[in-house]
Amino acid sequence: MHTQLRRWVALGVVLLAAQALAWPHVNRIIASPVYHRWVYLSAGWHSFNTTALSAGADPIVRVWGPLYSGSTYIGDGELGHDDDSGGGTDAYLWVYLPFANWVQVIVHAEHGGVGGTGNLVQDGTTVLATGATFSGNRLGAGGAYGATTTYETALAPGGPADTVLYGMACDGTMLRWDDNSGVGLAARIASTASICYVILSSGTQPAGFAFVYLNDWGTDTDGDGLGRALENELGTCDGNSLAYCSMVFNTKDSDRDGLSDTAEICGVDDPSFPQHLPRWGANPRHKDVFVEIDYTTDFTSQPFTGADAATAQALFNTGSAADLDNPDGLPGVKLHLDIGVATAAGGDVTLYGNWGGSGQSSDPSYPSAADSQRAVVRRGLFRYALAGLGDGGGQGWMPGDRLGWGVRTWERYVASFAHELGHNLNLGHEGHHTWGSMNCKPTYRSLMNYAFLGGQFSLGANTTAVNPASSYEASGTGGDASYLAGNPFFLTATPTQVDWNRDQLINTWVRSPLTWATWVGCDAMTANYQNLLDGPFYGATPDLVKLNDRLYAFYTGADERIRYRQGVVSGRDWRGSCPGGSTVGATCMTWGPEVTVPTAANARGVSALQFGSGVMLSFRTAINSIRVLHSTTVDASGNLTGWSPDTWMGSNTTQEPELSLMYVDPARFGVSQVAALFASEAGQHRWYTATALGGAWTAQGQVLRTDGTAVSGNIAPGVVHWPNRGAGVSHASIGTACGAFPEGVNNDIGFYCYDKPSHRFTRVNALRAGTQVNRKPTLAYHTFRNDSGLPLNGDTVRGQFWMVTVGGNAPTVWISDPLDASRPPATSTDFRSWGAVGNAWTNLMPGAGMSIYEDLDLAAMKGLWAFDKGGGQAYFQFFPLFDGTPWATLRDGNDFRVMERGICRGIKDDAYCGSSGRWGY
């Protein structure tokens, strides 16, 4: 409220119900209206008196105006005051003005807590007020404080939006008064010299609580403007001398939430937008997080509700006071959300409300909207959140002060909001990086973890560290692990044991994909990826093949030439066959330069196979013919040499071909294994075989089911031999080949295995809905392994099929149930979808599929894709641990212990927040 000439205002006052002999420095008291009016008086004597008082009313009348020494104006002051001169408790006051001027007439109650109403009459005839409120009482008693002490107010939750202070001398004379020198409409009397008590008014506002402080700022030692006696009463810190402040890094911020004690006690002033943090619930002894929530033009009004605010708050309530280092000893992080919607009746006015900042954002991007839509004064005080149209996905700076997430009018995905806010508070998907930097850790039960997005923040209940490269299945998680039997892990688990590698046995030390989770994009398979090339590529599926100790990555360039890069891989070892190591962040292997394969025709997709002593390639040309060639030698650098000419092998297709090894009947082929080429020709799957590297190709006709019907499909299959060869073992006697065949006009995946006696293919599974593809699927057979990289229990057969499909632009992984020599994939092989290879933002380059590869001489499966980065550009990326088995110590942890300092770091720098706290974060 701003006092202006020619305007009258009603002001209010309230005092402590019981007066004290000395002023307390910290007060939360009721402020109520008092009469305060501007009146123009002519020169001479004037009278003011009260009449018609309500029962118990005892008003004091004061007149404040210009003071003169002779005819010289010397400033404003009290012209006079009266209590009971009108008879009984009525006041009657005479004042004299040597010159006509404006004065202020103030009427307040004399006794504590005893207010009332009445009339105010000027000069015996002019009725200035009828039934006006004369409330209030003095606050404080005893001697005056000095010039280095102030009286200050702060607006309290649910209280009046305005306060006024009147400062009185010990003889009852009003010496000073203030309306708006505090934060916004709060009051501040800068000097308490000669003032014995003050009167607090609510201005024109209804009665309600307000904060009043006696600030002995002259004793301030830490530079925050708050005096030592005031901070002692508040329980905040003025330096480190007190025991409870001895470990506080920045005593200007006693609770280390990034909000200074001064801001939390008084607020932050601004000419156009004062920040009334105490009115909105700030507590200098408790972790507070303020967030302004805006919404995009997808919505006409705020979708986030008060009920959503309560749901979010519940997620932050579970942290203990000790974990959060809350000086007040109370649990939880207190949220304060400006959503632009008034608090509902009976609601928590400190949790959410319309605090002047929230609204519709014209900028749909949360990082830039935080700067363009959030008021400058709020930077370093409020975090910024932008709700846009979506289904819960979002992003947030870590640590930081801004986030965005997708909502619907019928679903605001509050857990997603809390997740992104958690990033602002320095939590990653793994919690803290020292707990093991992998998403979807099965023991980290936190809503920060993609596997548990709808849950709570973690309190660190699981005590056992787990390692994908070396998992001890008999020890479980250190807590009750039975929750892992459900969504999204579907593991066989008891309270003390977990079948981490999903082989349906409890083993000792195994390699296991701990961070696989259904439907969730966990980046479990992309650990330690390497960018092999950056540029445009032809939109076709790349391929991986191993020859001796080298791995080759083949692909088709944008100029339709076949190229590869190659590098040395180690054997079956704990490093996952990575010479450079498999710890998270390690570079698996060194790749040689890009090499072009000599071909006479351009290529639009390539498939590779190690066969005999060399490498065989098949590719589709620009005129849709299928051509083949092979290399028979390798130079000292590992590059393939001795390439044959590329020749047409009698087949045409509009799709990519597929090369695979097949175990076959020697009686039919004269050998136990052949190279097989599969292609979709005019909507029919057809296949060809060769018995030697460089040998002639024999057409085998259509791919036929065991009932004699043809398998039709418009996209080539992904085919792999079963079981894996390598380690001097071929498995030809029991082996076969299986493929994922796109079928029919919709290209639904059917899983087929070759039947040697009938020379046909047995359909062992038609996959569930959601396996329609628009690109060639790929397959690999994964052998269960121990933590040394060797086949588990010496069994080179036992394992699972892995399949990658693409329907749209994102690849999905499917994994079969366990197979072994006693249970071959001959009759039924069930698959489960394990969700996206990467995460929610993963897309492959248009037209490109994904390659996966494993043999017995590798300790971990490998993957290869062309990741779409937009604008026709792509990254050619290699995944050395595609089976999700990096060497990593993965722990559970307490999220709130990370938040303890992370809350501060999101809005302030380390110089302000200090180093890690008691928890080391």
mmCIF file of C-alpha atoms in Angstrom, residues 604-822:
data_model
loop_
_atom_site.group_PDB
_atom_site.id
_atom_site.type_symbol
_atom_site.label_atom_id
_atom_site.label_comp_id
_atom_site.label_asym_id
_atom_site.label_seq_id
_atom_site.Cartn_x
_atom_site.Cartn_y
_atom_site.Cartn_z
ATOM 1 C CA ARG A 604 22.460 -50.534 -51.435
ATOM 2 C CA GLY A 605 22.917 -52.696 -48.384
ATOM 3 C CA VAL A 606 25.483 -55.338 -47.482
ATOM 4 C CA SER A 607 25.511 -58.596 -45.517
ATOM 5 C CA ALA A 608 28.713 -60.293 -44.337
ATOM 6 C CA LEU A 609 29.645 -63.824 -43.270
ATOM 7 C CA GLN A 610 32.860 -65.441 -42.099
ATOM 8 C CA PHE A 611 32.989 -68.645 -44.108
ATOM 9 C CA GLY A 612 35.879 -71.041 -44.484
ATOM 10 C CA SER A 613 39.113 -69.067 -44.215
ATOM 11 C CA GLY A 614 37.725 -65.751 -45.422
ATOM 12 C CA VAL A 615 34.859 -63.303 -45.516
ATOM 13 C CA MET A 616 31.927 -63.378 -47.909
ATOM 14 C CA LEU A 617 29.777 -60.361 -48.833
ATOM 15 C CA SER A 618 26.406 -60.099 -50.508
ATOM 16 C CA PHE A 619 24.819 -56.829 -51.601
ATOM 17 C CA ARG A 620 21.912 -55.378 -53.526
ATOM 18 C CA THR A 621 22.800 -53.154 -56.471
ATOM 19 C CA ALA A 622 21.150 -50.011 -57.772
ATOM 20 C CA ILE A 623 19.337 -52.151 -60.380
ATOM 21 C CA ASN A 624 18.101 -54.568 -57.672
ATOM 22 C CA SER A 625 20.347 -57.475 -58.566
ATOM 23 C CA ILE A 626 22.110 -59.442 -55.821
ATOM 24 C CA ARG A 627 25.868 -59.739 -56.195
ATOM 25 C CA VAL A 628 28.444 -61.607 -54.115
ATOM 26 C CA LEU A 629 32.201 -61.448 -53.579
ATOM 27 C CA HIS A 630 34.724 -62.703 -51.064
ATOM 28 C CA SER A 631 38.134 -62.051 -49.523
ATOM 29 C CA THR A 632 40.611 -64.803 -48.884
ATOM 30 C CA THR A 633 43.547 -63.049 -47.208
ATOM 31 C CA VAL A 634 44.358 -60.407 -44.601
ATOM 32 C CA ASP A 635 47.302 -58.011 -44.597
ATOM 33 C CA ALA A 636 49.496 -57.127 -41.626
ATOM 34 C CA SER A 637 47.161 -54.263 -40.645
ATOM 35 C CA GLY A 638 44.164 -56.560 -40.540
ATOM 36 C CA ASN A 639 42.611 -55.282 -43.757
ATOM 37 C CA LEU A 640 40.953 -57.797 -46.049
ATOM 38 C CA THR A 641 42.748 -58.488 -49.315
ATOM 39 C CA GLY A 642 42.479 -60.879 -52.230
ATOM 40 C CA TRP A 643 38.950 -59.795 -53.102
ATOM 41 C CA SER A 644 37.211 -61.702 -55.858
ATOM 42 C CA PRO A 645 35.212 -59.870 -58.507
ATOM 43 C CA ASP A 646 31.615 -59.247 -57.516
ATOM 44 C CA THR A 647 29.313 -61.472 -59.523
ATOM 45 C CA TRP A 648 25.586 -61.756 -60.045
ATOM 46 C CA MET A 649 24.335 -64.971 -58.522
ATOM 47 C CA GLY A 650 21.038 -65.152 -60.364
ATOM 48 C CA SER A 651 18.726 -63.347 -57.944
ATOM 49 C CA ASN A 652 17.005 -59.961 -57.859
ATOM 50 C CA THR A 653 15.386 -58.138 -54.954
ATOM 51 C CA THR A 654 14.240 -54.701 -53.886
ATOM 52 C CA GLN A 655 15.376 -55.454 -50.337
ATOM 53 C CA GLU A 656 18.613 -56.214 -48.537
ATOM 54 C CA PRO A 657 19.921 -59.802 -48.778
ATOM 55 C CA GLU A 658 20.959 -61.840 -45.738
ATOM 56 C CA LEU A 659 23.967 -64.157 -45.431
ATOM 57 C CA SER A 660 24.162 -66.802 -42.719
ATOM 58 C CA LEU A 661 25.912 -70.020 -41.839
ATOM 59 C CA MET A 662 23.633 -73.086 -41.755
ATOM 60 C CA TYR A 663 24.230 -76.511 -40.243
ATOM 61 C CA VAL A 664 22.859 -79.006 -42.774
ATOM 62 C CA ASP A 665 22.615 -82.740 -43.498
ATOM 63 C CA PRO A 666 25.897 -83.957 -45.075
ATOM 64 C CA ALA A 667 23.953 -86.581 -46.971
ATOM 65 C CA ARG A 668 22.173 -83.847 -48.891
ATOM 66 C CA PHE A 669 24.972 -81.288 -49.275
ATOM 67 C CA GLY A 670 28.175 -83.289 -48.965
ATOM 68 C CA VAL A 671 29.254 -80.964 -46.121
ATOM 69 C CA SER A 672 27.848 -80.250 -42.646
ATOM 70 C CA GLN A 673 27.708 -76.479 -42.986
ATOM 71 C CA VAL A 674 26.948 -74.159 -45.871
ATOM 72 C CA ALA A 675 26.740 -70.473 -46.595
ATOM 73 C CA ALA A 676 23.115 -69.516 -47.138
ATOM 74 C CA LEU A 677 21.749 -66.396 -48.804
ATOM 75 C CA PHE A 678 18.159 -65.336 -48.186
ATOM 76 C CA ALA A 679 16.238 -62.702 -50.134
ATOM 77 C CA SER A 680 12.702 -61.490 -50.593
ATOM 78 C CA GLU A 681 11.870 -61.764 -54.288
ATOM 79 C CA ALA A 682 8.510 -60.534 -55.530
ATOM 80 C CA GLY A 683 6.941 -61.083 -52.114
ATOM 81 C CA GLN A 684 8.395 -64.581 -51.621
ATOM 82 C CA HIS A 685 11.288 -65.639 -49.390
ATOM 83 C CA ARG A 686 13.872 -67.568 -51.444
ATOM 84 C CA TRP A 687 17.242 -69.018 -50.519
ATOM 85 C CA TYR A 688 20.526 -70.127 -52.030
ATOM 86 C CA THR A 689 23.484 -72.089 -50.707
ATOM 87 C CA ALA A 690 27.211 -72.422 -51.358
ATOM 88 C CA THR A 691 29.373 -75.146 -49.932
ATOM 89 C CA ALA A 692 32.735 -73.348 -50.194
ATOM 90 C CA LEU A 693 34.165 -69.847 -50.197
ATOM 91 C CA GLY A 694 34.072 -68.794 -53.849
ATOM 92 C CA GLY A 695 31.983 -71.830 -54.749
ATOM 93 C CA ALA A 696 28.911 -71.866 -56.949
ATOM 94 C CA TRP A 697 25.550 -70.856 -55.576
ATOM 95 C CA THR A 698 22.693 -73.327 -55.751
ATOM 96 C CA ALA A 699 19.102 -72.120 -55.736
ATOM 97 C CA GLN A 700 17.039 -73.894 -53.080
ATOM 98 C CA GLY A 701 13.803 -72.261 -54.214
ATOM 99 C CA GLN A 702 11.185 -70.804 -51.958
ATOM 100 C CA VAL A 703 11.475 -71.017 -48.210
ATOM 101 C CA LEU A 704 8.932 -73.723 -47.442
ATOM 102 C CA ARG A 705 7.220 -74.586 -44.217
ATOM 103 C CA THR A 706 7.185 -78.211 -43.119
ATOM 104 C CA ASP A 707 3.633 -78.471 -44.485
ATOM 105 C CA GLY A 708 4.887 -77.488 -47.941
ATOM 106 C CA THR A 709 3.456 -73.960 -48.021
ATOM 107 C CA ALA A 710 5.693 -71.040 -48.979
ATOM 108 C CA VAL A 711 6.747 -68.326 -46.584
ATOM 109 C CA SER A 712 5.846 -64.993 -48.136
ATOM 110 C CA GLY A 713 7.193 -61.615 -47.118
ATOM 111 C CA ASN A 714 8.398 -58.311 -48.512
ATOM 112 C CA ILE A 715 11.494 -57.819 -46.313
ATOM 113 C CA ALA A 716 14.491 -60.132 -46.034
ATOM 114 C CA PRO A 717 14.822 -62.204 -42.849
ATOM 115 C CA GLY A 718 17.519 -62.177 -40.214
ATOM 116 C CA VAL A 719 19.051 -65.662 -39.934
ATOM 117 C CA VAL A 720 21.682 -67.112 -37.576
ATOM 118 C CA HIS A 721 23.122 -70.569 -37.038
ATOM 119 C CA TRP A 722 22.371 -72.432 -33.796
ATOM 120 C CA PRO A 723 24.289 -73.010 -31.551
ATOM 121 C CA ASN A 724 27.265 -70.659 -31.850
ATOM 122 C CA ARG A 725 30.439 -71.883 -33.520
ATOM 123 C CA GLY A 726 33.909 -71.028 -32.268
ATOM 124 C CA ALA A 727 36.350 -72.265 -29.639
ATOM 125 C CA GLY A 728 37.127 -75.178 -31.950
ATOM 126 C CA VAL A 729 33.507 -76.375 -31.761
ATOM 127 C CA SER A 730 31.098 -76.400 -34.727
ATOM 128 C CA HIS A 731 28.029 -78.112 -33.232
ATOM 129 C CA ALA A 732 27.208 -79.363 -36.722
ATOM 130 C CA SER A 733 25.798 -82.631 -35.419
ATOM 131 C CA ILE A 734 23.018 -80.999 -33.403
ATOM 132 C CA GLY A 735 22.924 -77.600 -35.027
ATOM 133 C CA THR A 736 20.573 -75.878 -37.398
ATOM 134 C CA ALA A 737 19.777 -72.290 -38.411
ATOM 135 C CA CYS A 738 16.864 -70.120 -37.319
ATOM 136 C CA GLY A 739 15.466 -66.943 -38.750
ATOM 137 C CA ALA A 740 13.077 -64.079 -38.083
ATOM 138 C CA PHE A 741 11.004 -63.898 -41.273
ATOM 139 C CA PRO A 742 8.745 -60.920 -42.001
ATOM 140 C CA GLU A 743 5.509 -62.458 -43.247
ATOM 141 C CA GLY A 744 2.508 -61.261 -45.207
ATOM 142 C CA VAL A 745 1.562 -57.774 -46.288
ATOM 143 C CA ASN A 746 2.092 -56.408 -42.743
ATOM 144 C CA ASN A 747 5.534 -57.985 -42.342
ATOM 145 C CA ASP A 748 4.733 -59.654 -39.025
ATOM 146 C CA ILE A 749 7.644 -61.657 -37.646
ATOM 147 C CA GLY A 750 7.455 -65.426 -37.719
ATOM 148 C CA PHE A 751 10.302 -67.397 -36.154
ATOM 149 C CA TYR A 752 11.436 -70.397 -38.202
ATOM 150 C CA CYS A 753 14.140 -73.030 -37.748
ATOM 151 C CA TYR A 754 15.570 -75.222 -40.473
ATOM 152 C CA ASP A 755 14.591 -78.902 -40.322
ATOM 153 C CA LYS A 756 17.421 -80.989 -41.778
ATOM 154 C CA PRO A 757 15.502 -84.159 -42.683
ATOM 155 C CA SER A 758 12.710 -82.392 -44.584
ATOM 156 C CA HIS A 759 14.884 -79.561 -45.964
ATOM 157 C CA ARG A 760 12.121 -77.214 -44.859
ATOM 158 C CA PHE A 761 11.509 -74.679 -42.095
ATOM 159 C CA THR A 762 9.513 -75.256 -38.937
ATOM 160 C CA ARG A 763 7.586 -72.299 -37.614
ATOM 161 C CA VAL A 764 8.388 -72.425 -33.906
ATOM 162 C CA ASN A 765 6.734 -69.156 -32.929
ATOM 163 C CA ALA A 766 4.686 -66.325 -34.316
ATOM 164 C CA LEU A 767 5.693 -63.387 -32.181
ATOM 165 C CA ARG A 768 3.232 -61.263 -30.260
ATOM 166 C CA ALA A 769 1.609 -58.094 -31.493
ATOM 167 C CA GLY A 770 4.011 -55.266 -32.018
ATOM 168 C CA THR A 771 6.503 -57.164 -34.160
ATOM 169 C CA GLN A 772 5.557 -55.709 -37.515
ATOM 170 C CA VAL A 773 8.759 -54.484 -39.127
ATOM 171 C CA ASN A 774 9.718 -52.089 -41.888
ATOM 172 C CA ARG A 775 13.380 -53.147 -42.084
ATOM 173 C CA LYS A 776 15.353 -56.356 -41.978
ATOM 174 C CA PRO A 777 15.390 -57.923 -38.497
ATOM 175 C CA THR A 778 18.643 -59.299 -37.105
ATOM 176 C CA LEU A 779 19.472 -62.253 -34.872
ATOM 177 C CA ALA A 780 22.316 -63.517 -32.704
ATOM 178 C CA TYR A 781 22.625 -66.450 -30.342
ATOM 179 C CA HIS A 782 23.846 -65.532 -26.875
ATOM 180 C CA THR A 783 25.770 -68.130 -24.865
ATOM 181 C CA PHE A 784 25.394 -67.992 -21.079
ATOM 182 C CA ARG A 785 28.812 -67.174 -19.609
ATOM 183 C CA ASN A 786 30.602 -67.010 -16.290
ATOM 184 C CA ASP A 787 32.417 -63.906 -15.097
ATOM 185 C CA SER A 788 35.582 -65.027 -16.903
ATOM 186 C CA GLY A 789 33.757 -64.895 -20.242
ATOM 187 C CA LEU A 790 33.723 -68.693 -20.681
ATOM 188 C CA PRO A 791 30.555 -70.672 -21.389
ATOM 189 C CA LEU A 792 28.788 -71.171 -18.074
ATOM 190 C CA ASN A 793 29.495 -74.575 -16.528
ATOM 191 C CA GLY A 794 31.353 -75.496 -19.742
ATOM 192 C CA ASP A 795 28.068 -75.728 -21.685
ATOM 193 C CA THR A 796 28.703 -74.190 -25.128
ATOM 194 C CA VAL A 797 25.118 -74.763 -26.238
ATOM 195 C CA ARG A 798 22.987 -73.279 -23.491
ATOM 196 C CA GLY A 799 21.838 -69.753 -24.275
ATOM 197 C CA GLN A 800 19.165 -67.518 -25.811
ATOM 198 C CA PHE A 801 18.276 -66.024 -29.148
ATOM 199 C CA TRP A 802 18.408 -62.264 -29.304
ATOM 200 C CA MET A 803 16.459 -60.460 -31.993
ATOM 201 C CA VAL A 804 16.290 -56.787 -32.981
ATOM 202 C CA THR A 805 13.277 -55.499 -34.898
ATOM 203 C CA VAL A 806 12.471 -52.046 -36.228
ATOM 204 C CA GLY A 807 8.918 -50.900 -36.787
ATOM 205 C CA GLY A 808 8.998 -47.157 -37.271
ATOM 206 C CA ASN A 809 12.479 -45.802 -36.525
ATOM 207 C CA ALA A 810 13.364 -47.222 -33.093
ATOM 208 C CA PRO A 811 14.899 -50.686 -32.619
ATOM 209 C CA THR A 812 13.389 -53.117 -30.115
ATOM 210 C CA VAL A 813 15.115 -56.120 -28.531
ATOM 211 C CA TRP A 814 13.437 -59.505 -28.113
ATOM 212 C CA ILE A 815 15.012 -62.329 -26.082
ATOM 213 C CA SER A 816 13.992 -65.971 -26.135
ATOM 214 C CA ASP A 817 13.635 -68.382 -23.285
ATOM 215 C CA PRO A 818 16.720 -70.532 -22.535
ATOM 216 C CA LEU A 819 17.713 -73.266 -24.979
ATOM 217 C CA ASP A 820 20.201 -76.126 -24.691
ATOM 218 C CA ALA A 821 20.985 -79.487 -26.261
ATOM 219 C CA SER A 822 18.023 -81.130 -24.531
#
